[in-house]
Amino acid sequence: MDGLGNGQGNTPADGITRVGVVGCGQMGAGIAEVCARAGLDVRVAETTGEALELGRTRLVNSLGRAVERGKATAAQRDAALERLSFTTDLGEFADRDLVVEAVVENEQVKTEIFHVLDQVVTRPDAILASNTSAIPLVNLAVATSRPAQVLGVHFFNPAQVQRLVELVPALTTSEETVERAERLVTEVLGKHAIRAQDRSGFVVNGLLVPYLLSAVRMFEAGAASRDDIDRGMELGCAHPQGPLKLADLIGLDTVASIAESMYQEHKEPLYAPPPLLLRMVAAGHLGRKSGAGFYAYP
């Protein structure tokens, strides 16, 4: 099965049929789409009506592109849309079996959301998950009264296509919670799950981000041009995208945030975000999502 799910209404894992997604940006919309395509009832929350409409449009357009590319039928698209609902009130997540938080990489913001979810989600066995790339899961878990049911469920961008999901238990997370999440990810969503320790960067970003930062430093130092750095890794190492193109796709603010989190935890100089990266973020040059990064996106 591809990363879009099979759209046939797979058998629910451990009674997880109702999913909530907090945030409908690029990642939140992708996670919501994957879950809806897999036959789950999905409710998406955003902070404002305007943000919610942008997220709804993002989902509709993505499902439309899946039909255009032959990855889904029109019937599957329509069925997925029927399974999606939208709200600006987290109180409407009371009946959710699983809630995935997918907002900005800011620990304070995420902690506040988990505190609210703990109060409003009434199902005693509900799982509260975060799609964080680097923030310690234990810090989110202890903001709730159910730390055994909190873990990281880290999808990769674009979630509709990328097959990997990192499962990141905190020190407080029960094995039952991890196993339930793993069955959902693999048996219902059709993804491949790996387990990672609750350390900044987890597995993939722990390896990937230092590589991206090295490419930024090489460009910043004038050791090679932007195009030659990317072309070198694409043609010399068979990477599908060069590191600067990939950083633009991920979002330069996200790369900087992960790097800062890793540096704060490990104090390894190679993890510190380079000055050029920080200045690009300050200028609002965030990559594809802002229209400008190391490359221009009209």
Short mmCIF file of N, CA and C in Angstrom, two decimals, residues 22 90 101 103 106-119 139-140 143-144:
data_model
loop_
_atom_site.label_atom_id
_atom_site.label_comp_id
_atom_site.label_asym_id
_atom_site.label_seq_id
_atom_site.Cartn_x
_atom_site.Cartn_y
_atom_site.Cartn_z
N VAL A 22 -4.67 18.21 15.71
CA VAL A 22 -4.57 19.61 16.10
C VAL A 22 -3.56 20.29 15.19
N LEU A 90 -11.35 22.84 20.63
CA LEU A 90 -10.79 21.55 21.05
C LEU A 90 -11.76 20.76 21.93
N GLU A 101 -1.18 15.93 17.85
CA GLU A 101 -0.85 17.36 17.82
C GLU A 101 0.19 17.59 16.74
N VAL A 103 1.34 21.07 15.55
CA VAL A 103 1.44 22.52 15.45
C VAL A 103 2.91 22.92 15.40
N ASN A 106 7.18 24.55 19.00
CA ASN A 106 7.37 25.43 20.14
C ASN A 106 6.89 24.67 21.38
N GLU A 107 7.80 24.42 22.31
CA GLU A 107 7.46 23.57 23.44
C GLU A 107 6.35 24.15 24.30
N GLN A 108 6.35 25.46 24.50
CA GLN A 108 5.31 26.07 25.33
C GLN A 108 3.93 25.90 24.68
N VAL A 109 3.86 26.13 23.37
CA VAL A 109 2.59 25.99 22.66
C VAL A 109 2.10 24.55 22.75
N LYS A 110 3.00 23.61 22.51
CA LYS A 110 2.61 22.20 22.54
C LYS A 110 2.18 21.78 23.95
N THR A 111 2.90 22.24 24.96
CA THR A 111 2.56 21.89 26.33
C THR A 111 1.17 22.39 26.70
N GLU A 112 0.84 23.59 26.29
CA GLU A 112 -0.49 24.14 26.58
C GLU A 112 -1.57 23.33 25.89
N ILE A 113 -1.31 22.89 24.66
CA ILE A 113 -2.29 22.07 23.94
C ILE A 113 -2.50 20.74 24.66
N PHE A 114 -1.44 20.12 25.11
CA PHE A 114 -1.58 18.84 25.81
C PHE A 114 -2.34 19.01 27.13
N HIS A 115 -2.13 20.12 27.80
CA HIS A 115 -2.87 20.39 29.02
C HIS A 115 -4.37 20.50 28.74
N VAL A 116 -4.72 21.18 27.66
CA VAL A 116 -6.13 21.32 27.29
C VAL A 116 -6.71 19.98 26.85
N LEU A 117 -5.97 19.23 26.01
CA LEU A 117 -6.46 17.94 25.55
C LEU A 117 -6.71 16.99 26.72
N ASP A 118 -5.86 17.04 27.71
CA ASP A 118 -6.03 16.18 28.88
C ASP A 118 -7.36 16.47 29.58
N GLN A 119 -7.78 17.71 29.54
CA GLN A 119 -9.02 18.10 30.20
C GLN A 119 -10.25 17.76 29.36
N ASN A 139 8.33 15.96 28.46
CA ASN A 139 7.86 17.28 28.88
C ASN A 139 6.39 17.48 28.55
N LEU A 140 5.94 16.87 27.45
CA LEU A 140 4.53 16.94 27.09
C LEU A 140 3.70 15.96 27.92
N ALA A 143 2.65 17.10 31.39
CA ALA A 143 1.66 18.19 31.40
C ALA A 143 0.25 17.64 31.48
N THR A 144 0.12 16.30 31.45
CA THR A 144 -1.19 15.65 31.49
C THR A 144 -1.32 14.79 32.75
#
